[in-house]
């Protein structure tokens, strides 16, 4: 039987943090979590767009318990300020959702290539700084859900040129950042297990969902024809953002979710459908690559996790 948003367990008494909460998968995730009773912190780069999104959600869910907070995943200072404002909160679910896709090369406030900086390094820093609030040493198991993409299968981690300073292809950079998401989710799970922590880390992908992400790259590159093609593909092939959010919602709430797993749609080419457990790319299971990426990410962001490094696999 297909899993839908109607199968989300009661979330009253639980607190969730969702990045990129004002549109697309993030917006739908917030709406459904609020509908089922969760208190949701909407982490948005633009508080104006966040306010608009919150009003829309409240028009659908009259008793929605929402809290809007500014958080720019491309700015470590903004991330630190955000986590400091949440320092006294108890968080049950963190959804690392915000992202950018196939945009012209640019850099974040901290000098990182934007796709790698926002999609991976920003969430690496955010998660590490929220570990205490996630109560990993307390009763009750918290969940960390990191949203990747089927494009991670194309990705490779180029440790010699992580920020694509030598050469830049927008899709290659996107694929690298999405592979980094899966590697991070798996390595985090290994470290949580080694620490016997009360938390689990899960990776997901939405399939092909109709969100604003597809048009931003062509818009920024000044390619109106490609933008029109993306709109047409969305209309013909893509599932709705509401359906695309189901793997995220499943990973965040379903009782049978397993840490270290990867969930996505069960339809043709895993582009649409109901959430199921799947296998990610062979590269995503490379423990040495994951360890190196973790070390480089910690060095770049200055964020150190109080978690032991897992023993090498024998």
C-alpha positions as CSV (number, residue, x, y, z in Angstrom):
1,X,0.0,0.0,0.0
2,X,1.4,3.4,-0.9
3,X,2.5,5.7,1.9
4,X,0.9,9.2,1.8
5,X,0.9,12.3,4.0
6,X,-2.2,10.9,5.6
7,X,0.0,8.2,7.1
8,X,2.2,10.7,9.1
9,X,2.0,9.8,12.8
10,X,0.7,12.4,15.2
11,X,3.5,14.9,15.7
12,X,2.1,16.9,18.6
13,X,4.8,17.7,21.2
14,X,7.6,17.4,18.7
15,X,9.7,20.2,17.3
16,X,11.1,20.2,13.8
17,X,13.6,22.5,12.0
18,X,13.3,22.7,8.2
19,X,15.8,24.7,6.1
20,X,14.6,26.2,2.8
21,X,11.2,26.3,4.3
22,X,9.5,28.9,2.2
23,X,9.2,27.0,-1.1
24,X,9.1,23.7,-2.9
25,X,9.9,20.5,-0.8
26,X,10.6,22.6,2.3
27,X,7.3,24.4,2.2
28,X,5.3,21.1,1.7
29,X,7.3,19.5,4.5
30,X,6.5,22.3,6.9
31,X,2.8,22.3,6.0
32,X,2.4,18.6,6.6
33,X,4.4,18.6,9.8
34,X,2.3,21.5,11.1
35,X,-0.9,19.7,10.0
36,X,0.0,16.7,12.1
37,X,0.8,18.9,15.2
38,X,4.5,19.5,15.2
39,X,6.0,22.9,16.2
40,X,8.1,23.9,13.2
41,X,11.0,26.3,12.9
42,X,11.1,27.7,9.4
43,X,14.7,28.4,8.6
44,X,14.7,30.8,5.6
45,X,17.3,32.9,3.9
46,X,14.6,35.5,3.1
47,X,12.3,36.3,6.0
48,X,10.0,38.2,3.7
49,X,9.4,35.0,1.6
50,X,9.3,33.1,4.8
51,X,6.5,35.3,6.1
52,X,4.5,34.8,2.9
53,X,5.0,31.0,3.1
54,X,3.9,31.0,6.8
55,X,0.7,32.9,5.9
56,X,-0.1,30.4,3.2
57,X,0.4,27.5,5.6
58,X,-1.7,29.1,8.3
59,X,-4.5,29.6,5.7
60,X,-4.5,25.8,5.3
61,X,-3.7,24.8,8.9
62,X,-5.4,27.3,11.2
63,X,-3.6,26.1,14.4
64,X,-0.1,25.7,12.7
65,X,2.6,26.3,15.3
66,X,5.3,28.1,13.2
67,X,8.4,30.0,14.1
68,X,10.2,31.9,11.4
69,X,14.0,32.4,11.7
70,X,16.5,33.9,9.3
71,X,19.2,31.4,8.3
72,X,21.4,31.8,5.3
73,X,23.1,28.5,4.5
74,X,25.7,30.4,2.5
75,X,26.9,32.4,5.5
76,X,28.5,30.7,8.5
77,X,27.9,33.8,10.6
78,X,24.2,33.6,9.9
79,X,24.2,29.8,10.6
80,X,25.9,30.4,14.0
81,X,23.5,33.2,14.9
82,X,20.6,31.0,14.0
83,X,21.8,28.1,16.1
84,X,22.5,30.4,19.1
85,X,18.9,31.5,19.0
86,X,17.8,27.9,19.2
87,X,20.3,26.9,21.9
88,X,17.6,26.4,24.5
89,X,15.2,24.5,22.2
90,X,14.8,20.8,22.2
91,X,14.7,19.6,18.6
92,X,13.3,16.2,17.5
93,X,13.7,16.5,13.7
94,X,16.2,18.4,11.6
95,X,15.5,18.5,7.8
96,X,18.5,19.7,5.8
97,X,16.5,20.7,2.7
98,X,17.7,24.1,1.4
99,X,19.6,24.1,-1.8
100,X,20.6,25.6,-5.1
101,X,20.9,23.8,-8.4
102,X,23.0,24.2,-11.5
103,X,23.6,27.9,-11.2
104,X,26.5,30.0,-12.7
105,X,29.6,29.8,-10.6
106,X,29.6,32.2,-7.6
107,X,30.9,32.1,-4.1
108,X,29.3,32.3,-0.7
109,X,30.1,34.9,1.9
110,X,32.8,32.6,3.2
111,X,34.4,32.0,-0.2
112,X,33.0,28.6,-0.9
113,X,31.6,27.6,-4.4
114,X,28.0,28.3,-3.8
115,X,26.4,24.9,-4.6
116,X,29.0,23.0,-2.4
117,X,28.8,25.8,0.2
118,X,25.0,25.9,0.5
119,X,24.0,22.4,-0.2
120,X,26.7,20.6,1.8
121,X,28.9,22.8,3.9
122,X,26.1,25.0,5.3
123,X,24.2,21.9,6.4
124,X,27.3,20.3,7.8
125,X,27.9,23.3,10.0
126,X,24.2,23.7,10.9
127,X,23.9,20.1,12.0
128,X,27.0,20.1,14.1
129,X,26.0,23.3,15.9
130,X,22.5,21.9,16.6
131,X,23.7,18.5,18.0
132,X,23.2,19.5,21.6
133,X,19.7,20.8,20.8
134,X,19.0,17.5,19.1
135,X,19.4,15.8,22.4
136,X,21.7,13.0,21.2
137,X,22.6,12.1,24.8
138,X,19.0,12.1,26.1
139,X,16.0,9.8,26.0
140,X,14.0,9.7,22.8
141,X,15.6,9.4,19.4
142,X,15.9,12.5,17.2
143,X,16.2,12.3,13.4
144,X,18.4,14.2,11.0
145,X,17.1,14.0,7.4
146,X,19.4,15.3,4.6
147,X,17.8,15.9,1.2
148,X,20.0,14.8,-1.7
149,X,19.0,14.2,-5.4
150,X,19.2,11.4,-7.9
151,X,21.9,13.5,-9.5
152,X,24.2,12.4,-6.8
153,X,24.8,9.3,-8.9
154,X,26.7,11.5,-11.4
155,X,28.8,13.1,-8.7
156,X,32.4,12.7,-7.7
157,X,34.2,14.4,-4.9
158,X,37.2,16.3,-6.4
159,X,39.4,16.8,-3.4
160,X,41.9,18.7,-5.6
161,X,39.3,21.2,-6.6
162,X,36.3,21.0,-4.3
163,X,35.2,24.6,-5.1
164,X,35.7,24.2,-8.9
165,X,38.2,27.0,-9.2
166,X,40.0,25.4,-12.0
167,X,37.0,24.5,-14.2
168,X,33.3,24.7,-13.6
169,X,30.3,22.9,-15.0
170,X,27.1,23.8,-13.1
171,X,25.7,20.3,-13.3
172,X,28.9,18.6,-12.2
173,X,29.1,21.0,-9.2
174,X,25.5,20.3,-8.3
175,X,26.1,16.5,-8.6
176,X,29.2,16.8,-6.3
177,X,27.2,18.7,-3.7
178,X,24.4,16.1,-3.8
179,X,26.9,13.2,-3.4
180,X,28.4,15.1,-0.5
181,X,24.9,15.2,1.1
182,X,24.6,11.4,1.0
183,X,28.2,10.8,2.1
184,X,27.6,13.2,5.0
185,X,24.4,11.5,6.1
186,X,26.0,8.0,6.1
187,X,29.1,9.2,7.9
188,X,27.0,11.0,10.5
189,X,25.1,7.9,11.1
190,X,28.3,5.9,11.6
191,X,29.5,8.4,14.2
192,X,26.2,8.5,16.0
193,X,26.2,4.7,16.2
194,X,29.8,4.8,17.5
195,X,28.8,7.3,20.2
196,X,25.7,5.2,21.0
197,X,23.8,8.4,20.5
198,X,20.0,8.7,20.6
199,X,19.7,10.0,17.1
200,X,19.7,8.7,13.5
201,X,20.8,10.2,10.2
202,X,18.9,9.5,7.0
203,X,19.3,10.5,3.3
204,X,16.5,11.1,0.9
205,X,15.8,12.3,-2.6
206,X,12.5,13.7,-4.0
207,X,12.7,12.2,-7.5
208,X,11.7,14.7,-10.2
209,X,9.5,17.2,-8.4
210,X,8.2,20.5,-9.8
211,X,9.9,23.1,-7.7
212,X,11.5,26.5,-8.4
213,X,14.9,25.0,-8.4
214,X,14.8,23.9,-12.1
215,X,14.3,27.5,-13.4
216,X,16.8,29.3,-11.3
217,X,19.9,28.1,-13.2
218,X,18.6,29.1,-16.7
219,X,17.3,32.4,-15.2
220,X,20.7,33.3,-13.8
221,X,22.5,32.2,-16.9
222,X,20.2,34.2,-19.1
223,X,18.8,31.2,-21.0
224,X,15.1,31.8,-21.6
225,X,14.8,28.9,-24.1
226,X,16.3,26.4,-21.5
227,X,14.0,27.9,-18.9
228,X,11.0,27.2,-21.1
229,X,12.2,23.7,-21.7
230,X,12.5,23.1,-17.9
231,X,9.0,24.5,-17.4
232,X,7.7,22.1,-20.1
233,X,9.4,19.1,-18.6
234,X,8.0,20.0,-15.2
235,X,4.5,20.1,-16.7
236,X,4.8,16.8,-18.5
237,X,7.1,14.6,-16.4
238,X,7.5,16.0,-12.9
239,X,5.4,15.1,-9.9
240,X,4.1,17.9,-7.7
241,X,6.3,19.4,-4.9
242,X,3.7,18.0,-2.5
243,X,4.4,14.4,-3.8
244,X,8.1,15.1,-4.0
245,X,8.1,15.9,-0.2
246,X,6.9,12.4,0.7
247,X,10.3,10.8,1.0
248,X,11.4,13.6,3.3
249,X,8.2,13.3,5.4
250,X,8.5,9.6,5.6
251,X,12.2,9.8,6.7
252,X,11.3,12.4,9.3
253,X,8.3,10.7,10.8
254,X,7.7,7.0,9.9
255,X,8.4,4.6,12.8
256,X,10.1,2.0,10.6
257,X,12.8,4.3,9.2
258,X,16.3,3.0,9.7
259,X,19.4,5.2,10.3
260,X,21.9,5.2,7.5
261,X,19.3,4.4,4.9
262,X,18.4,6.2,1.6
263,X,14.7,6.8,0.7
264,X,13.1,8.0,-2.6
265,X,10.1,7.5,-4.9
266,X,9.3,3.9,-6.0
267,X,8.2,4.7,-9.6
268,X,9.9,4.4,-13.0
269,X,13.5,5.5,-12.8
270,X,12.7,6.6,-9.2
271,X,11.4,9.9,-10.5
272,X,8.0,9.8,-8.9
273,X,5.9,7.6,-6.7
274,X,5.6,6.6,-3.0
275,X,8.6,6.5,-0.7
276,X,10.7,3.4,-0.3
277,X,14.1,2.4,0.8
278,X,16.6,2.4,-2.0
279,X,20.3,2.0,-2.8
280,X,22.4,5.1,-3.5
281,X,25.4,5.2,-5.8
282,X,28.5,3.0,-5.2
283,X,30.5,6.1,-4.5
284,X,28.2,7.1,-1.7
285,X,29.2,4.1,0.3
286,X,32.9,4.8,0.1
287,X,33.9,5.2,3.8
288,X,37.3,6.7,3.1
289,X,35.9,9.3,0.8
290,X,33.3,10.1,3.5
291,X,35.9,10.4,6.2
292,X,38.1,12.7,4.0
293,X,35.1,14.9,3.2
294,X,34.1,15.1,6.8
295,X,37.6,16.3,7.8
296,X,37.7,18.8,5.0
297,X,34.2,20.1,5.9
298,X,35.2,20.5,9.5
299,X,38.3,22.4,8.5
300,X,36.4,24.7,6.1
301,X,33.6,25.5,8.5
302,X,35.4,25.5,11.8
303,X,32.7,23.2,13.2
304,X,33.8,20.2,15.2
305,X,31.4,17.4,16.1
306,X,31.7,15.9,19.6
307,X,31.4,12.5,18.1
308,X,34.0,9.7,17.9
309,X,35.4,8.7,14.5
310,X,34.1,5.2,13.6
311,X,36.5,2.3,13.5
312,X,37.7,1.4,9.9
313,X,35.7,-1.3,8.4
314,X,37.6,-4.6,8.6
